[in-house]
XYZ file of C-alpha atoms in Angstrom:
687
model
C 35.764 -33.076 -19.034
C 36.599 -30.962 -22.056
C 40.244 -30.098 -22.566
C 41.513 -26.532 -22.274
C 42.351 -26.539 -25.985
C 38.826 -27.706 -26.776
C 37.290 -24.906 -24.714
C 39.564 -22.349 -26.358
C 38.710 -23.669 -29.808
C 35.023 -23.365 -28.999
C 35.510 -19.778 -27.807
C 37.363 -18.896 -30.980
C 34.669 -20.485 -33.104
C 31.959 -18.562 -31.290
C 33.976 -15.352 -31.673
C 34.480 -15.910 -35.384
C 30.814 -16.742 -35.910
C 29.572 -13.566 -34.263
C 32.381 -11.131 -35.005
C 31.826 -8.024 -37.043
C 33.802 -4.828 -37.407
C 31.472 -2.624 -35.342
C 31.513 -4.979 -32.367
C 35.288 -5.304 -32.575
C 35.794 -1.552 -32.599
C 33.516 -1.198 -29.577
C 35.439 -3.875 -27.684
C 38.896 -2.610 -28.658
C 38.241 1.119 -28.301
C 37.302 2.234 -31.813
C 39.521 4.315 -34.072
C 42.615 6.179 -32.840
C 44.783 8.761 -34.565
C 47.685 8.832 -32.146
C 49.541 5.794 -33.556
C 49.701 6.783 -37.236
C 48.610 10.409 -37.588
C 45.282 9.385 -39.140
C 42.308 7.327 -37.996
C 43.063 3.643 -37.553
C 41.178 0.935 -35.624
C 42.934 0.516 -32.286
C 43.392 -3.216 -32.766
C 45.220 -2.598 -36.082
C 47.334 0.378 -34.966
C 51.126 -0.120 -35.199
C 51.550 0.476 -31.463
C 50.284 -0.720 -28.095
C 47.292 1.598 -27.778
C 44.615 2.035 -25.135
C 41.590 4.328 -25.115
C 39.603 5.654 -22.175
C 36.232 7.187 -23.013
C 34.067 9.782 -21.273
C 31.807 6.935 -20.133
C 34.809 5.153 -18.585
C 35.741 8.365 -16.783
C 32.238 8.706 -15.348
C 32.430 5.123 -14.088
C 35.678 5.980 -12.279
C 34.170 9.023 -10.540
C 37.349 10.931 -11.403
C 37.975 14.658 -11.138
C 41.394 14.922 -12.814
C 43.526 13.252 -15.467
C 45.894 11.718 -12.916
C 42.963 9.854 -11.339
C 41.927 8.534 -14.766
C 45.461 7.388 -15.575
C 45.425 4.970 -12.629
C 43.197 2.849 -14.880
C 45.736 2.663 -17.733
C 47.618 -0.610 -18.145
C 51.344 -0.467 -17.426
C 51.142 2.978 -15.784
C 51.721 3.890 -12.138
C 50.578 7.360 -11.081
C 52.853 8.654 -8.326
C 53.281 11.994 -6.585
C 56.384 14.175 -6.653
C 57.665 16.472 -3.923
C 55.534 19.425 -5.099
C 52.373 17.331 -5.320
C 52.297 16.915 -9.109
C 51.494 13.533 -10.676
C 54.233 11.354 -12.169
C 53.028 9.001 -14.916
C 55.478 6.101 -14.686
C 55.224 4.090 -17.912
C 56.789 0.638 -17.732
C 59.029 1.587 -14.830
C 60.611 4.681 -16.430
C 60.547 7.021 -13.436
C 61.709 10.615 -13.110
C 60.375 13.371 -10.880
C 59.849 15.901 -13.677
C 58.305 13.162 -15.846
C 59.728 14.668 -19.025
C 59.782 11.239 -20.690
C 55.992 11.253 -21.134
C 54.496 13.509 -23.802
C 51.000 14.874 -23.167
C 48.941 16.297 -26.018
C 45.708 18.271 -25.861
C 43.883 17.582 -29.130
C 47.245 16.688 -30.656
C 49.095 19.798 -29.385
C 51.945 19.200 -26.887
C 51.789 20.580 -23.358
C 55.345 21.065 -22.178
C 57.736 23.284 -20.274
C 61.097 23.821 -22.026
C 62.610 25.343 -18.869
C 62.016 22.619 -16.277
C 60.933 19.772 -18.570
C 57.792 17.709 -18.598
C 54.482 19.464 -18.106
C 54.291 22.906 -16.532
C 54.545 22.667 -12.760
C 51.080 22.362 -11.142
C 49.429 21.385 -14.464
C 46.664 18.828 -14.501
C 43.503 18.389 -16.535
C 39.987 18.402 -15.133
C 37.975 15.674 -16.831
C 34.631 17.409 -17.446
C 35.593 18.409 -20.998
C 37.323 15.127 -21.994
C 35.738 13.132 -24.820
C 38.418 10.438 -25.001
C 41.996 9.724 -23.977
C 44.342 7.886 -26.341
C 47.416 6.310 -24.730
C 50.454 4.821 -26.461
C 52.774 2.796 -24.257
C 56.235 2.905 -25.766
C 58.189 5.399 -27.857
C 56.533 7.884 -30.217
C 59.317 10.210 -31.347
C 59.058 9.029 -34.968
C 55.677 10.804 -35.034
C 55.808 13.399 -32.269
C 59.483 14.215 -31.729
C 60.816 15.202 -28.320
C 59.650 13.693 -25.028
C 57.559 10.886 -26.605
C 60.011 8.618 -24.817
C 58.143 6.217 -22.535
C 54.602 6.972 -23.654
C 52.205 9.464 -25.202
C 48.851 10.654 -23.812
C 46.478 12.474 -26.142
C 43.544 14.158 -24.402
C 40.717 14.761 -26.885
C 38.307 17.455 -25.727
C 34.563 17.512 -26.314
C 34.606 20.955 -27.884
C 37.177 19.910 -30.464
C 35.259 16.902 -31.812
C 31.547 17.216 -31.039
C 29.270 18.997 -33.489
C 26.468 19.483 -30.959
C 26.829 19.629 -27.196
C 25.015 21.241 -24.284
C 26.240 20.148 -20.856
C 26.251 21.569 -17.376
C 27.446 19.957 -14.176
C 28.748 20.498 -10.700
C 30.260 18.587 -7.814
C 31.359 18.957 -4.226
C 32.813 16.842 -1.493
C 35.609 16.155 0.945
C 38.519 18.503 1.643
C 36.504 21.607 0.753
C 36.370 20.560 -2.888
C 33.888 22.046 -5.322
C 33.771 22.472 -9.067
C 31.643 22.596 -12.156
C 31.516 22.964 -15.918
C 29.441 24.357 -18.749
C 29.942 23.311 -22.388
C 27.689 24.733 -25.084
C 27.857 24.681 -28.900
C 26.342 27.315 -31.176
C 25.345 27.090 -34.830
C 26.678 30.104 -36.757
C 25.065 29.453 -40.116
C 27.101 26.427 -41.152
C 29.954 27.102 -38.749
C 30.175 25.828 -35.189
C 31.403 27.560 -32.049
C 31.765 25.678 -28.771
C 32.427 27.413 -25.462
C 33.828 25.556 -22.460
C 34.061 26.823 -18.888
C 35.212 24.651 -16.028
C 36.798 25.167 -12.634
C 37.592 23.572 -9.318
C 38.791 24.582 -5.868
C 40.104 22.238 -3.171
C 41.619 22.969 0.209
C 43.519 19.663 0.227
C 43.518 16.838 2.742
C 44.880 18.151 6.040
C 45.292 14.612 7.361
C 48.246 14.092 4.983
C 50.728 14.901 7.748
C 54.472 15.034 7.071
C 56.359 14.009 10.193
C 59.778 15.344 9.209
C 61.204 17.642 6.551
C 64.690 18.793 5.573
C 64.917 21.164 8.529
C 64.086 18.348 10.948
C 67.355 16.651 10.003
C 69.297 19.929 10.151
C 67.805 20.735 13.563
C 69.092 17.420 14.852
C 72.596 18.285 13.644
C 72.681 21.858 14.940
C 70.435 21.783 18.001
C 67.948 24.269 16.548
C 64.143 23.927 16.543
C 63.254 25.736 13.315
C 61.366 22.994 11.451
C 57.700 23.498 10.590
C 57.151 19.725 10.729
C 55.052 17.878 11.583
C 52.491 19.600 9.388
C 50.020 18.868 6.616
C 51.294 18.376 3.081
C 50.121 21.624 1.370
C 47.875 20.464 -1.483
C 45.304 23.208 -1.935
C 44.687 24.582 -5.440
C 42.280 26.472 -7.693
C 41.879 25.700 -11.389
C 39.977 27.377 -14.195
C 39.650 26.755 -17.937
C 38.000 29.032 -20.488
C 38.077 27.677 -24.045
C 36.553 28.426 -27.459
C 36.552 26.001 -30.410
C 35.533 27.117 -33.915
C 34.909 24.902 -36.956
C 33.896 25.813 -40.477
C 34.364 23.285 -43.246
C 37.977 22.159 -43.232
C 39.097 25.045 -41.004
C 39.255 24.810 -37.229
C 40.659 27.078 -34.540
C 40.785 27.255 -30.779
C 41.897 29.509 -27.983
C 42.006 28.911 -24.265
C 43.180 30.173 -20.900
C 44.064 27.591 -18.237
C 44.982 28.816 -14.765
C 46.374 26.952 -11.756
C 46.279 29.402 -8.881
C 47.393 29.430 -5.245
C 48.681 25.891 -5.641
C 50.105 24.361 -2.493
C 53.744 23.429 -3.131
C 53.895 20.201 -1.156
C 57.458 19.821 0.090
C 58.674 22.345 -2.530
C 61.961 21.668 -4.263
C 63.834 22.250 -0.973
C 61.872 19.606 1.014
C 60.782 22.370 3.402
C 57.224 22.501 4.723
C 55.529 25.903 4.693
C 51.994 27.233 4.438
C 53.140 30.540 2.963
C 54.673 29.262 -0.271
C 52.780 28.588 -3.483
C 52.806 28.246 -7.255
C 50.781 30.184 -9.794
C 50.757 29.009 -13.401
C 48.867 30.661 -16.255
C 48.661 29.059 -19.690
C 47.322 30.694 -22.823
C 47.123 28.965 -26.172
C 45.781 29.615 -29.658
C 45.861 27.316 -32.639
C 44.416 26.747 -36.074
C 44.328 23.934 -38.630
C 43.153 23.496 -42.186
C 42.401 20.117 -43.756
C 41.636 19.568 -47.414
C 41.405 16.575 -49.709
C 42.787 17.329 -53.146
C 42.247 14.397 -55.455
C 43.494 11.414 -53.488
C 45.753 13.426 -51.176
C 44.716 14.660 -47.746
C 46.611 17.822 -46.796
C 46.804 19.415 -43.359
C 48.411 22.640 -42.191
C 48.371 23.411 -38.499
C 49.892 25.991 -36.190
C 49.694 26.691 -32.501
C 51.303 28.827 -29.814
C 51.488 28.170 -26.072
C 52.431 30.847 -23.520
C 53.354 29.704 -20.017
C 53.643 32.175 -17.138
C 54.934 30.562 -13.944
C 55.700 32.096 -10.576
C 56.794 30.300 -7.427
C 57.576 31.347 -3.890
C 59.677 28.771 -2.061
C 60.848 28.488 1.515
C 64.551 27.616 1.375
C 65.221 27.706 5.105
C 62.971 28.778 8.020
C 63.575 31.447 10.621
C 65.741 30.094 13.427
C 67.708 27.681 11.253
C 71.462 27.552 11.736
C 73.574 29.671 9.412
C 77.384 29.591 8.962
C 77.741 33.366 9.473
C 76.628 35.794 12.193
C 74.046 35.884 13.734
C 74.434 32.081 13.274
C 70.673 31.584 13.102
C 68.446 33.031 10.403
C 66.576 36.083 11.719
C 63.824 35.603 9.104
C 62.542 32.997 6.673
C 64.874 32.560 3.700
C 62.633 32.742 0.632
C 63.224 32.450 -3.082
C 60.933 33.800 -5.804
C 61.432 32.307 -9.248
C 59.339 33.434 -12.204
C 59.561 32.910 -15.930
C 57.566 32.942 -19.122
C 57.965 30.602 -22.070
C 56.733 30.535 -25.632
C 56.331 27.307 -27.557
C 55.224 28.003 -31.147
C 54.827 25.294 -33.785
C 53.821 25.014 -37.417
C 53.513 21.861 -39.503
C 52.356 20.781 -42.911
C 51.680 17.148 -43.767
C 50.088 15.105 -46.501
C 48.651 11.578 -46.645
C 48.016 9.588 -49.824
C 47.371 5.969 -50.741
C 49.222 4.362 -53.658
C 47.928 0.874 -54.303
C 48.916 -1.131 -51.241
C 50.804 1.768 -49.639
C 49.599 4.692 -47.529
C 52.295 7.346 -47.403
C 52.347 10.186 -44.902
C 55.022 12.880 -44.850
C 55.445 16.297 -43.337
C 57.763 19.098 -42.288
C 57.574 21.550 -39.437
C 59.310 24.017 -37.201
C 59.329 24.818 -33.489
C 60.361 27.976 -31.653
C 60.916 27.799 -27.902
C 62.102 30.603 -25.683
C 62.156 31.597 -22.022
C 62.087 35.236 -20.968
C 61.079 37.689 -18.215
C 63.010 35.585 -15.721
C 62.898 36.755 -12.116
C 65.247 35.172 -9.568
C 64.902 36.956 -6.221
C 66.136 35.985 -2.770
C 66.623 37.425 0.682
C 69.671 35.262 1.385
C 73.060 34.324 -0.013
C 73.568 30.694 -0.899
C 76.950 29.301 0.178
C 78.363 25.752 0.106
C 77.607 25.557 3.857
C 74.033 26.779 3.571
C 72.052 30.018 3.298
C 73.376 33.230 4.829
C 70.855 36.013 5.574
C 70.757 38.928 3.172
C 70.808 42.545 4.292
C 67.053 42.445 5.085
C 63.947 40.231 4.719
C 63.227 42.085 1.464
C 63.631 40.027 -1.691
C 66.354 41.260 -4.046
C 67.475 40.135 -7.506
C 70.134 37.451 -7.290
C 72.562 39.584 -9.287
C 72.072 42.499 -6.870
C 73.182 40.101 -4.142
C 76.279 39.233 -6.167
C 75.089 35.734 -7.083
C 74.372 34.209 -10.484
C 70.724 33.560 -11.341
C 69.621 29.963 -11.678
C 69.090 30.440 -15.410
C 68.984 33.117 -18.079
C 66.644 33.652 -21.002
C 67.167 31.002 -23.661
C 65.986 30.426 -27.220
C 65.837 27.196 -29.191
C 64.762 26.498 -32.777
C 63.865 23.089 -34.140
C 63.250 22.000 -37.703
C 61.959 18.543 -38.500
C 60.780 16.255 -41.278
C 59.085 12.875 -41.118
C 57.871 10.173 -43.460
C 55.830 7.037 -42.858
C 54.824 4.214 -45.175
C 52.046 1.787 -44.308
C 52.299 -1.199 -46.659
C 49.411 -3.664 -46.898
C 51.552 -6.677 -47.787
C 48.520 -8.961 -47.874
C 44.961 -8.951 -46.642
C 46.145 -9.976 -43.170
C 49.651 -8.482 -42.916
C 50.613 -4.801 -42.693
C 54.075 -3.298 -42.312
C 54.624 0.273 -41.143
C 57.987 1.999 -41.409
C 58.548 5.566 -40.316
C 61.351 7.933 -39.511
C 61.737 11.473 -38.268
C 64.718 13.823 -38.229
C 64.833 16.761 -35.809
C 67.538 19.431 -35.864
C 68.001 21.498 -32.704
C 69.808 24.823 -32.832
C 71.525 24.039 -29.518
C 71.850 20.258 -29.759
C 72.272 19.204 -33.366
C 70.393 16.477 -35.171
C 68.580 13.387 -33.923
C 67.112 10.596 -36.056
C 64.331 8.334 -34.774
C 62.965 5.378 -36.773
C 60.062 3.034 -36.099
C 58.975 -0.245 -37.687
C 56.108 -2.630 -37.128
C 54.352 -5.706 -38.454
C 50.658 -6.201 -37.721
C 49.253 -9.623 -38.581
C 45.525 -10.428 -38.386
C 45.204 -14.145 -39.246
C 41.526 -13.991 -38.232
C 39.065 -11.215 -37.516
C 39.436 -12.010 -33.816
C 43.247 -12.242 -33.580
C 45.903 -9.548 -33.936
C 49.655 -10.052 -33.557
C 52.088 -7.105 -33.470
C 55.881 -6.873 -33.632
C 57.140 -3.354 -32.921
C 60.375 -1.388 -32.741
C 60.835 2.289 -32.001
C 63.380 4.795 -30.775
C 62.813 8.080 -28.978
C 64.673 10.974 -27.389
C 64.399 13.671 -24.754
C 66.499 16.824 -25.259
C 68.040 18.632 -22.274
C 65.800 21.280 -20.777
C 66.879 24.900 -20.506
C 67.674 24.394 -16.804
C 69.834 21.375 -17.630
C 71.708 22.861 -20.576
C 71.614 26.651 -20.155
C 72.013 27.065 -16.384
C 75.127 28.987 -15.427
C 78.060 26.624 -14.929
C 78.341 27.991 -11.410
C 74.598 27.897 -10.803
C 73.683 28.381 -7.145
C 71.659 25.158 -6.894
C 72.655 22.818 -9.742
C 75.131 23.571 -12.501
C 74.109 22.973 -16.086
C 76.141 22.034 -19.130
C 75.844 22.978 -22.773
C 77.620 19.696 -23.555
C 74.753 17.473 -22.473
C 73.458 14.937 -24.968
C 69.817 14.001 -25.433
C 68.489 10.949 -23.592
C 67.611 8.118 -25.979
C 65.720 4.837 -25.797
C 65.312 1.808 -28.052
C 62.234 -0.351 -27.455
C 61.196 -3.754 -28.832
C 57.658 -5.070 -28.302
C 55.545 -8.088 -29.173
C 51.782 -8.113 -28.609
C 48.817 -10.365 -29.215
C 45.169 -9.378 -28.901
C 42.569 -12.130 -28.932
C 38.810 -11.949 -28.901
C 37.926 -15.100 -26.965
C 34.172 -14.602 -27.245
C 31.871 -11.916 -28.663
C 32.165 -9.866 -25.460
C 35.556 -10.987 -24.150
C 38.989 -9.674 -25.187
C 42.441 -10.581 -23.885
C 45.594 -8.592 -24.715
C 49.162 -9.637 -23.909
C 52.347 -7.826 -24.769
C 55.982 -8.036 -23.794
C 58.636 -5.341 -24.057
C 62.343 -4.719 -23.755
C 63.986 -1.297 -23.751
C 67.349 0.275 -23.092
C 68.000 3.940 -22.368
C 71.262 5.794 -22.963
C 72.671 9.172 -21.927
C 70.243 9.511 -19.013
C 70.346 13.081 -17.701
C 70.780 13.098 -13.942
C 72.235 15.132 -11.092
C 75.589 14.012 -9.718
C 77.557 15.468 -6.820
C 80.989 16.559 -7.978
C 83.850 18.401 -6.234
C 82.422 21.604 -7.732
C 78.939 20.846 -6.420
C 75.796 19.278 -7.926
C 75.830 19.186 -11.717
C 73.702 17.847 -14.566
C 75.564 15.033 -16.343
C 74.792 12.208 -18.751
C 74.703 8.734 -17.193
C 74.446 5.243 -18.654
C 70.693 4.754 -18.276
C 68.536 1.721 -17.502
C 67.220 -1.384 -19.183
C 63.748 -2.739 -18.700
C 61.911 -5.922 -19.515
C 58.335 -6.786 -18.722
C 54.843 -7.669 -19.830
C 51.321 -6.273 -19.709
C 47.995 -8.086 -19.782
C 44.516 -6.627 -20.189
C 41.111 -8.283 -20.026
C 37.861 -6.660 -21.129
C 34.484 -8.318 -20.634
C 31.775 -6.042 -22.024
C 28.489 -7.874 -22.650
C 25.175 -6.170 -23.238
C 23.973 -7.461 -19.869
C 24.376 -5.959 -16.387
C 28.003 -6.952 -15.670
C 31.183 -5.412 -17.109
C 34.800 -6.149 -16.154
C 38.020 -4.376 -17.088
C 41.289 -5.571 -15.616
C 44.989 -5.217 -16.275
C 48.250 -6.438 -14.798
C 51.795 -5.300 -15.552
C 55.253 -6.528 -14.640
C 58.286 -4.256 -15.096
C 61.820 -5.325 -14.171
C 64.011 -2.211 -14.536
C 67.747 -2.218 -13.802
C 70.226 0.643 -13.486
C 72.911 -0.237 -16.025
C 75.689 1.414 -14.027
C 75.042 -0.152 -10.605
C 73.191 -3.271 -11.828
C 70.607 -2.663 -9.108
C 66.849 -2.244 -9.357
C 65.826 1.198 -10.572
C 64.467 3.262 -7.659
C 60.816 4.166 -7.047
C 59.562 1.550 -9.506
C 56.806 -0.930 -8.685
C 57.603 -4.301 -10.213
C 53.940 -5.369 -10.121
C 50.811 -3.279 -10.664
C 47.196 -4.282 -11.272
C 43.769 -2.718 -11.750
C 40.256 -4.196 -11.696
C 37.007 -2.353 -12.458
C 33.868 -4.407 -11.861
C 30.711 -2.703 -13.080
C 27.216 -3.927 -12.235
C 23.980 -2.343 -13.472
C 21.127 -4.042 -11.575
C 18.600 -1.734 -13.278
C 18.785 0.457 -16.408
C 18.936 3.522 -14.140
C 21.485 2.415 -11.557
C 25.132 1.367 -11.910
C 27.772 0.351 -9.374
C 31.508 0.297 -10.048
C 33.955 -1.284 -7.624
C 37.534 -0.368 -8.478
C 40.677 -1.976 -7.060
C 44.135 -0.507 -7.727
C 47.241 -2.401 -6.642
C 50.754 -0.928 -6.619
C 53.552 -3.277 -5.656
C 56.580 -2.770 -3.480
C 58.892 -0.003 -4.707
C 62.665 -0.129 -4.355
C 64.936 2.670 -3.129
C 67.899 4.389 -4.726
C 71.276 2.629 -4.612
C 72.555 4.494 -1.514
C 69.184 4.914 0.234
C 69.223 2.875 3.489
C 65.423 2.759 3.845
C 63.627 -0.530 3.193
C 61.495 -0.737 0.046
C 58.195 1.105 0.211
C 55.363 -1.309 0.985
C 52.794 -2.248 -1.606
C 49.221 -1.047 -1.285
C 45.693 -1.772 -2.432
C 43.238 1.096 -2.872
C 39.498 0.515 -3.163
C 37.218 3.021 -4.907
C 33.451 2.841 -5.271
C 31.170 4.727 -7.670
C 27.357 4.765 -7.588
C 25.597 6.343 -10.562
C 21.891 7.058 -10.993
C 20.204 8.195 -14.212
C 16.501 8.658 -13.412
C 14.033 7.410 -16.000
C 11.859 10.127 -17.455
C 14.559 12.810 -16.918
C 16.686 12.339 -20.017
C 20.178 13.764 -19.756
C 20.308 13.959 -15.944
C 22.692 11.846 -13.878
C 23.878 11.818 -10.276
C 27.065 10.119 -9.084
C 28.516 9.428 -5.654
C 32.205 8.531 -5.758
C 34.266 7.249 -2.838
C 38.009 7.247 -3.451
C 40.135 5.230 -1.002
C 36.916 3.881 0.423
C 38.491 2.170 3.442
C 40.766 5.131 4.287
C 43.902 3.039 3.818
C 47.266 4.527 4.813
C 48.903 5.016 1.396
C 52.197 6.666 0.411
C 54.420 7.412 -2.551
C 58.224 7.427 -2.311
C 60.388 10.456 -1.673
C 63.765 10.673 -3.376
C 65.829 11.731 -0.340
C 66.282 9.607 2.778
C 67.725 12.428 4.912
C 65.545 15.386 3.988
C 62.285 13.468 3.454
C 62.542 10.173 5.322
C 58.811 9.591 5.781
C 57.631 9.422 2.160
C 54.603 11.274 0.774
C 51.248 10.424 2.346
C 48.382 10.152 -0.126
C 44.794 11.288 0.296
C 42.558 9.565 2.783
C 38.947 8.717 2.064
C 37.366 11.243 -0.300
C 33.641 11.458 -1.050
C 32.386 13.470 -4.037
C 28.857 14.016 -5.277
C 28.414 14.864 -8.984
C 25.328 16.113 -10.830
C 25.430 16.389 -14.648
C 22.785 17.411 -17.141
C 22.889 17.231 -20.948
C 20.262 19.328 -22.695
């Protein structure tokens, strides 16, 4: 019997004999820009990078970005109390998910008021060309919020020269949607129009057995709770986008609406079918790229307007109140609306000098919140809500109470530099640093360093270090010190993280790749809510430390079978209590087995495993059980009808009882039920 070392040596020899750059790029994901700011083969990028292509997305039968991200190594996609996805990278969990930066064609999508992405935001996948994912810090390149990871969604209209696509789908839970993408030749210039939309009524079998009022009813003897009831998850989405390209100039503009979005539990953990979110995003941007001599120069600018409105049930009719009539005579509602502007401009240049590639740039950011509406029909007291003079909503100030937040403005100036040094033919060092100065926070400096060693064409070894930060949001830093819900503080410091990584990627055979990487990180100045004698307040805490590993296997032959699999281990500890960080799965795994028995027919069987998740330090509930979800996708591309495809996707095929954790044992003891079996039928046509 041959020894293991002999078999491995044979595999390496076969890989070396057949390896070439094109095959390697296909196996490793091709070129990415997210790790350096310019195109770089993924296997040589100074970061742990993963790409997910449009073809991968079709194989998953996904409708939205959160469904695609379940495939990413080291990432758990969870649900928060309002039904939005939480992308938990390497065990770094927070409900607002502000530690993960999402870019659309390199432009950040963020909410400076609440943090993270705008509430209710998600991305339909019909217009996605590719997704680039960096696990680990990225502030040296991208600045704020590139803390645990970065996701760059590259759209078809932004990168394709020619495209004509139309498609539609429908299925379970009253879901239907479609898209149209068409490019036009304008005499040397290109214009691409994108239209896509979706409507879903949500899964009414996602029943919540108890909400916050259930617990209060038990204390006071009232019967006001709306539970048990379905978790409100209906929503409508629409995107209208134009992309223009002419020579080195490009521009875009889009409207993205998320309308009549069911609020889940809402922020108050109250169930109601009369509350909702409406979020409207509008963005314009332009860029100019030019090569002058040996220097590539880029100037880019973009503006993002967010218009958010929410209607939230704070306490239902019939709930106990500390003042006469001692039960609420009507539902206590809150309406909170605001607009934000995020405007950015940057200039950068890239040039090679012998063995060095130098990239440097400067930029500025303007963020502001305005047109804030904070209306209520109740008074909030330390003992609970007291009914206002009538069911009519009034401004908080007219009721004699401070608003949750006021209009705020922030300016940021930054500069960055990066040097990629080709030390030898097989060893590259990258050193970068970025300095950001915030008008309300001061300065923050974030370096990165890496060594990438390629001793053979089939082996890559990486040693990486990076730091990152997340500044306080407007709600955390600018909220009135006597805010009615949570008090803010202008003295808050930015959260920071330092991360060390080691990775090896090995091509074991022409069609087989194995990637292993280990990581250690430590966060400081974690921003959290603590109960003080004066009430809940945003404060800086110690943070967490995490250690773990990630493994990925890709088997992609030219034959009928394809396998993609990953496994991740994350051991995350609260540094203050020395207990396991809450809501974090220590083990996660994903397997996608694709079989194409004929050139026209493909089957994908997809298994997603999420391990047991621990509770917060004072939460008496047992850990949330692990689960295994099975998805199945059948795709048919009829011969003789070029460009046409039909897909049937079954998500949670066996209708397993799945749940994500809630953060409050009293007000939401039953956790968040996930969707049951969902069937969707897609038809797409490229012409």
